[in-house]
Each structure stands twice: as structure tokens, then as C-alpha cells.
PDB file of C-alpha atoms in Angstrom:
ATOM      1  CA  MET A   1      26.067 -75.155 -35.434  1.00 44.00           C
ATOM      2  CA  SER A   2      26.039 -71.402 -35.771  1.00 46.00           C
ATOM      3  CA  GLU A   3      29.086 -69.483 -34.969  1.00 47.00           C
ATOM      4  CA  GLU A   4      28.950 -66.721 -32.271  1.00 48.00           C
ATOM      5  CA  THR A   5      29.711 -63.249 -33.412  1.00 47.00           C
ATOM      6  CA  PRO A   6      32.548 -62.087 -31.267  1.00 49.00           C
ATOM      7  CA  GLY A   7      32.308 -58.822 -29.333  1.00 48.00           C
ATOM      8  CA  PHE A   8      28.487 -58.343 -29.048  1.00 45.00           C
ATOM      9  CA  ASP A   9      28.191 -59.290 -25.330  1.00 49.00           C
ATOM     10  CA  GLU A  10      31.132 -57.115 -24.183  1.00 50.00           C
ATOM     11  CA  GLU A  11      30.606 -53.437 -23.359  1.00 52.00           C
ATOM     12  CA  PRO A  12      32.651 -51.162 -25.520  1.00 52.00           C
ATOM     13  CA  GLU A  13      35.462 -49.589 -23.758  1.00 56.00           C
ATOM     14  CA  VAL A  14      35.315 -45.844 -23.243  1.00 49.00           C
ATOM     15  CA  PRO A  15      38.591 -43.904 -23.331  1.00 51.00           C
ATOM     16  CA  ALA A  16      39.577 -42.294 -19.949  1.00 51.00           C
ATOM     17  CA  ASP A  17      39.842 -38.882 -21.550  1.00 52.00           C
ATOM     18  CA  ALA A  18      36.316 -39.003 -22.836  1.00 49.00           C
ATOM     19  CA  ALA A  19      34.964 -39.802 -19.290  1.00 47.00           C
ATOM     20  CA  GLN A  20      36.790 -36.939 -17.854  1.00 49.00           C
ATOM     21  CA  ASP A  21      35.562 -34.697 -20.543  1.00 51.00           C
ATOM     22  CA  ASP A  22      31.956 -35.681 -19.795  1.00 53.00           C
ATOM     23  CA  ALA A  23      32.400 -35.173 -16.049  1.00 48.00           C
ATOM     24  CA  GLY A  24      34.082 -31.757 -16.455  1.00 51.00           C
ATOM     25  CA  PRO A  25      31.115 -29.793 -17.602  1.00 51.00           C
ATOM     26  CA  LYS A  26      28.893 -31.252 -14.823  1.00 52.00           C
ATOM     27  CA  ALA A  27      31.388 -30.329 -12.066  1.00 48.00           C
ATOM     28  CA  ALA A  28      31.757 -26.878 -13.626  1.00 49.00           C
ATOM     29  CA  ASP A  29      27.968 -26.403 -13.621  1.00 54.00           C
ATOM     30  CA  SER A  30      27.808 -27.400  -9.914  1.00 51.00           C
ATOM     31  CA  ALA A  31      30.584 -24.961  -9.005  1.00 49.00           C
ATOM     32  CA  ASP A  32      28.900 -22.184 -10.932  1.00 52.00           C
ATOM     33  CA  THR A  33      25.595 -22.851  -9.106  1.00 50.00           C
ATOM     34  CA  ALA A  34      27.343 -22.869  -5.770  1.00 48.00           C
ATOM     35  CA  GLU A  35      29.136 -19.622  -6.504  1.00 51.00           C
ATOM     36  CA  GLY A  36      25.808 -18.023  -7.644  1.00 51.00           C
ATOM     37  CA  ALA A  37      24.024 -19.081  -4.422  1.00 50.00           C
ATOM     38  CA  ALA A  38      26.779 -17.896  -2.040  1.00 50.00           C
ATOM     39  CA  PRO A  39      26.256 -14.079  -2.650  1.00 58.00           C
ATOM     40  CA  ALA A  40      22.543 -14.401  -1.961  1.00 58.00           C
ATOM     41  CA  GLY A  41      23.234 -16.056   1.483  1.00 64.00           C
ATOM     42  CA  ASP A  42      25.831 -13.394   2.422  1.00 78.00           C
ATOM     43  CA  SER A  43      23.436 -10.563   1.523  1.00 86.00           C
ATOM     44  CA  ALA A  44      20.638 -11.935   3.745  1.00 85.00           C
ATOM     45  CA  GLN A  45      23.082 -12.362   6.605  1.00 87.00           C
ATOM     46  CA  ASP A  46      24.260  -8.764   6.224  1.00 85.00           C
ATOM     47  CA  VAL A  47      20.652  -7.505   6.365  1.00 87.00           C
ATOM     48  CA  ALA A  48      20.046  -9.433   9.514  1.00 86.00           C
ATOM     49  CA  LEU A  49      23.199  -8.099  11.127  1.00 88.00           C
ATOM     50  CA  LEU A  50      22.285  -4.507  10.185  1.00 88.00           C
ATOM     51  CA  ALA A  51      18.862  -4.961  11.697  1.00 87.00           C
ATOM     52  CA  GLN A  52      20.362  -6.208  14.883  1.00 89.00           C
ATOM     53  CA  LEU A  53      22.760  -3.347  14.977  1.00 89.00           C
ATOM     54  CA  ASP A  54      19.867  -0.847  14.542  1.00 89.00           C
ATOM     55  CA  GLN A  55      18.015  -2.469  17.404  1.00 90.00           C
ATOM     56  CA  ALA A  56      21.160  -2.335  19.589  1.00 91.00           C
ATOM     57  CA  ARG A  57      21.630   1.317  18.843  1.00 91.00           C
ATOM     58  CA  THR A  58      17.976   2.156  19.583  1.00 90.00           C
ATOM     59  CA  ALA A  59      18.153   0.233  22.896  1.00 91.00           C
ATOM     60  CA  LEU A  60      21.447   2.073  23.729  1.00 91.00           C
ATOM     61  CA  GLY A  61      19.835   5.436  23.043  1.00 91.00           C
ATOM     62  CA  GLU A  62      16.836   4.641  25.264  1.00 91.00           C
ATOM     63  CA  ARG A  63      19.096   3.444  28.079  1.00 91.00           C
ATOM     64  CA  THR A  64      21.249   6.516  27.807  1.00 92.00           C
ATOM     65  CA  ALA A  65      18.201   8.845  27.933  1.00 92.00           C
ATOM     66  CA  ASP A  66      16.985   6.920  30.988  1.00 92.00           C
ATOM     67  CA  LEU A  67      20.339   7.381  32.624  1.00 92.00           C
ATOM     68  CA  GLN A  68      20.473  11.069  31.927  1.00 92.00           C
ATOM     69  CA  ARG A  69      16.981  11.523  33.294  1.00 92.00           C
ATOM     70  CA  LEU A  70      17.814   9.673  36.469  1.00 92.00           C
ATOM     71  CA  GLN A  71      20.942  11.733  36.979  1.00 92.00           C
ATOM     72  CA  ALA A  72      19.040  15.001  36.547  1.00 93.00           C
ATOM     73  CA  GLU A  73      16.318  13.802  39.061  1.00 93.00           C
ATOM     74  CA  TYR A  74      19.052  12.793  41.472  1.00 93.00           C
ATOM     75  CA  GLN A  75      20.757  16.175  41.193  1.00 93.00           C
ATOM     76  CA  ASN A  76      17.390  17.968  41.760  1.00 94.00           C
ATOM     77  CA  TYR A  77      16.799  15.727  44.819  1.00 93.00           C
ATOM     78  CA  ARG A  78      20.224  16.535  46.243  1.00 93.00           C
ATOM     79  CA  ARG A  79      19.511  20.342  45.758  1.00 94.00           C
ATOM     80  CA  ARG A  80      16.153  20.051  47.496  1.00 94.00           C
ATOM     81  CA  VAL A  81      17.715  18.122  50.405  1.00 94.00           C
ATOM     82  CA  GLU A  82      20.455  20.627  50.765  1.00 93.00           C
ATOM     83  CA  ARG A  83      18.086  23.564  50.572  1.00 92.00           C
ATOM     84  CA  ASP A  84      15.712  21.959  53.131  1.00 94.00           C
ATOM     85  CA  ARG A  85      18.633  21.218  55.431  1.00 93.00           C
ATOM     86  CA  ILE A  86      19.763  24.849  55.371  1.00 89.00           C
ATOM     87  CA  THR A  87      16.190  26.094  55.931  1.00 88.00           C
ATOM     88  CA  VAL A  88      15.711  23.855  58.908  1.00 91.00           C
ATOM     89  CA  LYS A  89      19.017  24.978  60.396  1.00 89.00           C
ATOM     90  CA  GLU A  90      18.130  28.644  59.866  1.00 87.00           C
ATOM     91  CA  ILE A  91      14.760  28.111  61.520  1.00 90.00           C
ATOM     92  CA  ALA A  92      16.317  26.338  64.476  1.00 91.00           C
ATOM     93  CA  VAL A  93      18.941  29.045  64.932  1.00 91.00           C
ATOM     94  CA  ALA A  94      16.417  31.823  64.659  1.00 91.00           C
ATOM     95  CA  SER A  95      14.104  30.142  67.266  1.00 92.00           C
ATOM     96  CA  LEU A  96      17.060  29.851  69.633  1.00 92.00           C
ATOM     97  CA  LEU A  97      18.268  33.400  69.204  1.00 93.00           C
ATOM     98  CA  THR A  98      14.684  34.770  69.456  1.00 93.00           C
ATOM     99  CA  GLU A  99      14.463  33.289  72.943  1.00 94.00           C
ATOM    100  CA  LEU A 100      17.719  35.021  73.837  1.00 94.00           C
ATOM    101  CA  LEU A 101      16.586  38.513  72.736  1.00 95.00           C
ATOM    102  CA  PRO A 102      15.138  39.530  76.158  1.00 94.00           C
ATOM    103  CA  THR A 103      18.413  38.550  77.812  1.00 94.00           C
ATOM    104  CA  LEU A 104      20.332  40.571  75.258  1.00 95.00           C
ATOM    105  CA  ASP A 105      18.060  43.554  75.887  1.00 94.00           C
ATOM    106  CA  ASP A 106      18.808  43.233  79.640  1.00 94.00           C
ATOM    107  CA  ILE A 107      22.503  43.193  78.894  1.00 94.00           C
ATOM    108  CA  GLY A 108      22.129  46.292  76.747  1.00 92.00           C
ATOM    109  CA  ARG A 109      20.282  48.221  79.442  1.00 92.00           C
ATOM    110  CA  ALA A 110      22.851  47.206  82.053  1.00 93.00           C
ATOM    111  CA  ARG A 111      25.595  48.527  79.759  1.00 92.00           C
ATOM    112  CA  GLU A 112      23.775  51.860  79.343  1.00 90.00           C
ATOM    113  CA  HIS A 113      23.432  52.294  83.162  1.00 91.00           C
ATOM    114  CA  GLY A 114      27.047  51.217  83.832  1.00 91.00           C
ATOM    115  CA  GLU A 115      26.030  48.126  85.652  1.00 90.00           C
ATOM    116  CA  LEU A 116      27.883  45.680  83.288  1.00 87.00           C
ATOM    117  CA  VAL A 117      30.841  44.993  85.542  1.00 90.00           C
ATOM    118  CA  GLY A 118      32.774  42.063  87.004  1.00 88.00           C
ATOM    119  CA  GLY A 119      31.861  38.525  86.205  1.00 89.00           C
ATOM    120  CA  PHE A 120      28.465  39.537  84.847  1.00 90.00           C
ATOM    121  CA  LYS A 121      30.305  41.553  82.177  1.00 93.00           C
ATOM    122  CA  SER A 122      32.402  38.516  81.098  1.00 93.00           C
ATOM    123  CA  VAL A 123      29.306  36.330  80.862  1.00 94.00           C
ATOM    124  CA  ALA A 124      27.368  38.913  78.967  1.00 94.00           C
ATOM    125  CA  GLU A 125      30.190  39.545  76.408  1.00 94.00           C
ATOM    126  CA  SER A 126      30.645  35.803  75.890  1.00 94.00           C
ATOM    127  CA  LEU A 127      26.843  35.401  75.198  1.00 95.00           C
ATOM    128  CA  GLU A 128      26.895  38.290  72.694  1.00 94.00           C
ATOM    129  CA  THR A 129      29.978  36.779  70.936  1.00 94.00           C
ATOM    130  CA  VAL A 130      28.305  33.366  70.651  1.00 94.00           C
ATOM    131  CA  ALA A 131      25.123  35.048  69.257  1.00 94.00           C
ATOM    132  CA  ALA A 132      27.205  37.015  66.740  1.00 94.00           C
ATOM    133  CA  LYS A 133      29.004  33.785  65.617  1.00 93.00           C
ATOM    134  CA  MET A 134      25.589  32.264  64.996  1.00 92.00           C
ATOM    135  CA  GLY A 135      24.809  35.127  62.586  1.00 92.00           C
ATOM    136  CA  LEU A 136      22.823  37.481  64.831  1.00 94.00           C
ATOM    137  CA  GLN A 137      23.149  41.108  63.768  1.00 95.00           C
ATOM    138  CA  GLN A 138      21.852  44.146  65.641  1.00 95.00           C
ATOM    139  CA  PHE A 139      20.585  47.193  63.769  1.00 95.00           C
ATOM    140  CA  GLY A 140      18.772  50.468  64.401  1.00 93.00           C
ATOM    141  CA  LYS A 141      20.430  53.872  64.820  1.00 93.00           C
ATOM    142  CA  GLU A 142      19.194  57.363  65.683  1.00 93.00           C
ATOM    143  CA  GLY A 143      18.835  59.682  62.826  1.00 92.00           C
ATOM    144  CA  GLU A 144      18.293  57.040  60.138  1.00 95.00           C
ATOM    145  CA  PRO A 145      15.153  57.314  57.914  1.00 95.00           C
ATOM    146  CA  PHE A 146      12.067  55.338  59.067  1.00 96.00           C
ATOM    147  CA  ASP A 147      11.621  52.090  57.133  1.00 94.00           C
ATOM    148  CA  PRO A 148       8.404  50.257  58.021  1.00 94.00           C
ATOM    149  CA  THR A 149       9.913  46.974  56.796  1.00 93.00           C
ATOM    150  CA  VAL A 150      12.582  46.998  59.591  1.00 94.00           C
ATOM    151  CA  HIS A 151      11.298  49.572  62.046  1.00 96.00           C
ATOM    152  CA  GLU A 152       8.289  49.514  64.399  1.00 95.00           C
ATOM    153  CA  ALA A 153       7.190  53.039  65.455  1.00 95.00           C
ATOM    154  CA  LEU A 154       6.070  53.130  69.088  1.00 95.00           C
ATOM    155  CA  MET A 155       6.165  56.929  69.555  1.00 94.00           C
ATOM    156  CA  HIS A 156       5.411  59.737  67.135  1.00 92.00           C
ATOM    157  CA  SER A 157       6.160  63.436  67.173  1.00 93.00           C
ATOM    158  CA  TYR A 158       6.858  66.461  64.930  1.00 93.00           C
ATOM    159  CA  ALA A 159      10.252  68.172  64.640  1.00 90.00           C
ATOM    160  CA  PRO A 160      11.312  71.350  62.737  1.00 88.00           C
ATOM    161  CA  ASP A 161      14.711  70.026  61.971  1.00 89.00           C
ATOM    162  CA  VAL A 162      13.765  66.846  59.978  1.00 90.00           C
ATOM    163  CA  THR A 163      12.773  66.776  56.304  1.00 91.00           C
ATOM    164  CA  GLU A 164      11.352  63.181  56.372  1.00 93.00           C
ATOM    165  CA  THR A 165      10.074  60.688  58.827  1.00 94.00           C
ATOM    166  CA  THR A 166      13.191  59.949  60.975  1.00 94.00           C
ATOM    167  CA  CYS A 167      14.090  57.570  63.852  1.00 95.00           C
ATOM    168  CA  VAL A 168      14.921  59.987  66.703  1.00 94.00           C
ATOM    169  CA  ALA A 169      15.256  57.397  69.436  1.00 94.00           C
ATOM    170  CA  ILE A 170      15.865  53.602  69.508  1.00 94.00           C
ATOM    171  CA  LEU A 171      13.701  52.062  72.206  1.00 93.00           C
ATOM    172  CA  GLN A 172      14.715  48.523  71.416  1.00 94.00           C
ATOM    173  CA  PRO A 173      17.336  47.496  68.821  1.00 95.00           C
ATOM    174  CA  GLY A 174      16.326  45.235  65.915  1.00 95.00           C
ATOM    175  CA  TYR A 175      17.945  41.998  65.117  1.00 96.00           C
ATOM    176  CA  ARG A 176      18.439  39.994  61.896  1.00 94.00           C
ATOM    177  CA  ILE A 177      20.060  36.797  60.702  1.00 92.00           C
ATOM    178  CA  GLY A 178      21.404  37.374  57.177  1.00 86.00           C
ATOM    179  CA  GLU A 179      18.575  38.949  55.321  1.00 87.00           C
ATOM    180  CA  ARG A 180      15.925  37.648  57.592  1.00 89.00           C
ATOM    181  CA  THR A 181      14.628  40.011  60.278  1.00 92.00           C
ATOM    182  CA  ILE A 182      13.658  38.256  63.456  1.00 93.00           C
ATOM    183  CA  ARG A 183      12.685  41.490  65.332  1.00 95.00           C
ATOM    184  CA  PRO A 184      12.156  44.962  63.994  1.00 96.00           C
ATOM    185  CA  ALA A 185      13.770  47.921  65.706  1.00 96.00           C
ATOM    186  CA  ARG A 186      11.325  49.588  67.989  1.00 95.00           C
ATOM    187  CA  VAL A 187      11.754  53.372  67.576  1.00 96.00           C
ATOM    188  CA  ALA A 188      10.349  56.791  68.250  1.00 96.00           C
ATOM    189  CA  VAL A 189       9.882  58.731  64.967  1.00 96.00           C
ATOM    190  CA  ALA A 190       9.531  62.412  64.223  1.00 95.00           C
ATOM    191  CA  GLU A 191       7.970  64.000  61.093  1.00 94.00           C
ATOM    192  CA  PRO A 192       8.365  67.409  59.668  1.00 91.00           C
ATOM    193  CA  GLN A 193       6.018  70.118  61.021  1.00 84.00           C
ATOM    194  CA  PRO A 194       2.792  70.255  59.014  1.00 81.00           C
ATOM    195  CA  GLY A 195       2.941  73.106  56.560  1.00 70.00           C
ATOM    196  CA  ALA A 196       6.652  73.846  57.256  1.00 61.00           C
ATOM    197  CA  ALA A 197       8.585  74.721  54.120  1.00 58.00           C
ATOM    198  CA  PRO A 198      11.786  72.725  53.377  1.00 54.00           C
ATOM    199  CA  LYS A 199      14.962  74.148  54.609  1.00 53.00           C
ATOM    200  CA  SER A 200      16.215  75.062  51.217  1.00 49.00           C
ATOM    201  CA  GLU A 201      13.206  77.080  50.258  1.00 45.00           C
ATOM    202  CA  SER A 202      13.047  78.722  53.696  1.00 44.00           C
ATOM    203  CA  ALA A 203      16.707  79.719  53.524  1.00 45.00           C
ATOM    204  CA  GLU A 204      16.230  81.162  50.009  1.00 47.00           C
ATOM    205  CA  GLY A 205      13.194  83.121  51.244  1.00 46.00           C
ATOM    206  CA  ASP A 206      15.027  84.596  54.188  1.00 48.00           C
ATOM    207  CA  LYS A 207      18.032  85.628  52.187  1.00 48.00           C
ATOM    208  CA  PRO A 208      17.532  89.122  50.416  1.00 47.00           C
ATOM    209  CA  SER A 209      17.784  89.060  46.685  1.00 47.00           C
ATOM    210  CA  GLY A 210      20.540  91.002  44.867  1.00 47.00           C
ATOM    211  CA  GLU A 211      18.124  93.574  43.573  1.00 45.00           C
ATOM    212  CA  ASP A 212      16.792  94.396  47.071  1.00 48.00           C
ATOM    213  CA  THR A 213      20.331  94.790  48.312  1.00 44.00           C
ATOM    214  CA  ASP A 214      21.294  97.191  45.530  1.00 48.00           C
ATOM    215  CA  ALA A 215      18.143  99.292  46.202  1.00 44.00           C
ATOM    216  CA  ALA A 216      18.966  99.491  49.889  1.00 44.00           C
ATOM    217  CA  ASP A 217      22.565 100.621  49.120  1.00 47.00           C
ATOM    218  CA  LYS A 218      21.371 103.346  46.773  1.00 47.00           C
ATOM    219  CA  GLY A 219      18.816 104.593  49.279  1.00 40.00           C
TER     220      GLY A 219
END
């Protein structure tokens, strides 16, 4: 019988320190790989976040511009509505007061003839007060220069004592509301005499000169 050689079937024992030494480099390599991969992932995430931030800023700018445009359009709309409201009010007031002008003319004529007395006087003055509160203004005076934009000439004559076309009589007063004329003043006008010299030149011509006066004294 052959003798068995002891120890060939058993696995050799490996010291614990050697096993740990073998595992150490592998674990270190894995850690280094993980650390190397982590910065790459963070960089890609940062790029994505920056792109989203840029998109949000662009969208915010567009919405802000839209809001500003809407605000400007609304302000313009309010101004148009207010302007139209004032215009409609002025037209309505002017229409009403235009209908009252013949009555105001009658009141004026009655005042000129001394017939504005008693209860009729109180009613007439109240009506004139209300018309004035609504913005009605009377204009037209004798002696003022003729202005075709606010005067309507119904009569024409020549006068030696005027130097320009002048209103010499107010046949019907004019009326306005603010800057808007609702009826021109109807007047009689006078113009300077044709060929008449201005007063200044005529006065100088009539006055003897100094030389002529001296000659007369010497004579």
C-alpha cells in the first residue's frame, strides 16, 4: 500500500492581512471611478438648470412686455372714453343752449325797453343765471374791431372817425361756450371813408410847420 502524501487535498490557508491587502486596491479603484464620474453628472445638471433659467427669464420678459402693452392700451382707451364723454356733454349742452338763444334775445330786448319787471324779471334773471352756470358767455361790444370769425356783419357803412373796420352797433349779441362759438355776434360795421388820410397824417398836414410860423412872424 502506498502512503498518502499529507496536505495535497487541503487548500492552503491565506493570511487575513493578505486578503485585506488584495481587496484594498480594488475598493480604492471603485471609489476613484465613482469620484471621477460624479463631477460629470453635476456639470450636466447645472447646464440643464441654466437652460431652464434662461427659458424662464425669456418667458418672464415676454409676459412683462405683454402686460405693459395691455396697460398702455387700457390707458389710451380710458383717455378716448373720457374725451368722448366730454365731447358728447358739450354737444348736448350746446344744443340745449342754442334752443334758448331766442328766449335770451327776448329778455335782452325787454330789458332795453324797460319791460323787465315783476315776476317776469325774476324768471328771466334765473334763466340767465342757469345758462351762465352751464358755460354760456355773451360777447359783442360797440367800438371793437370787426372779426369775421366771431362777428357777422348785417349792415355796412363808412365813417370818418374810424381807422379800421369797426363794430358800430350790436344787433344781436354773440354767444360762446368756452372757446366754441355757438352764434356769432350780428353787428353793423363802419369802414374808413375811401381815400381819407389817417388821422395822424391829417393832423400833421393841418398843423403849420415851424419854418412857416417863423416866416409869418417876420412878415
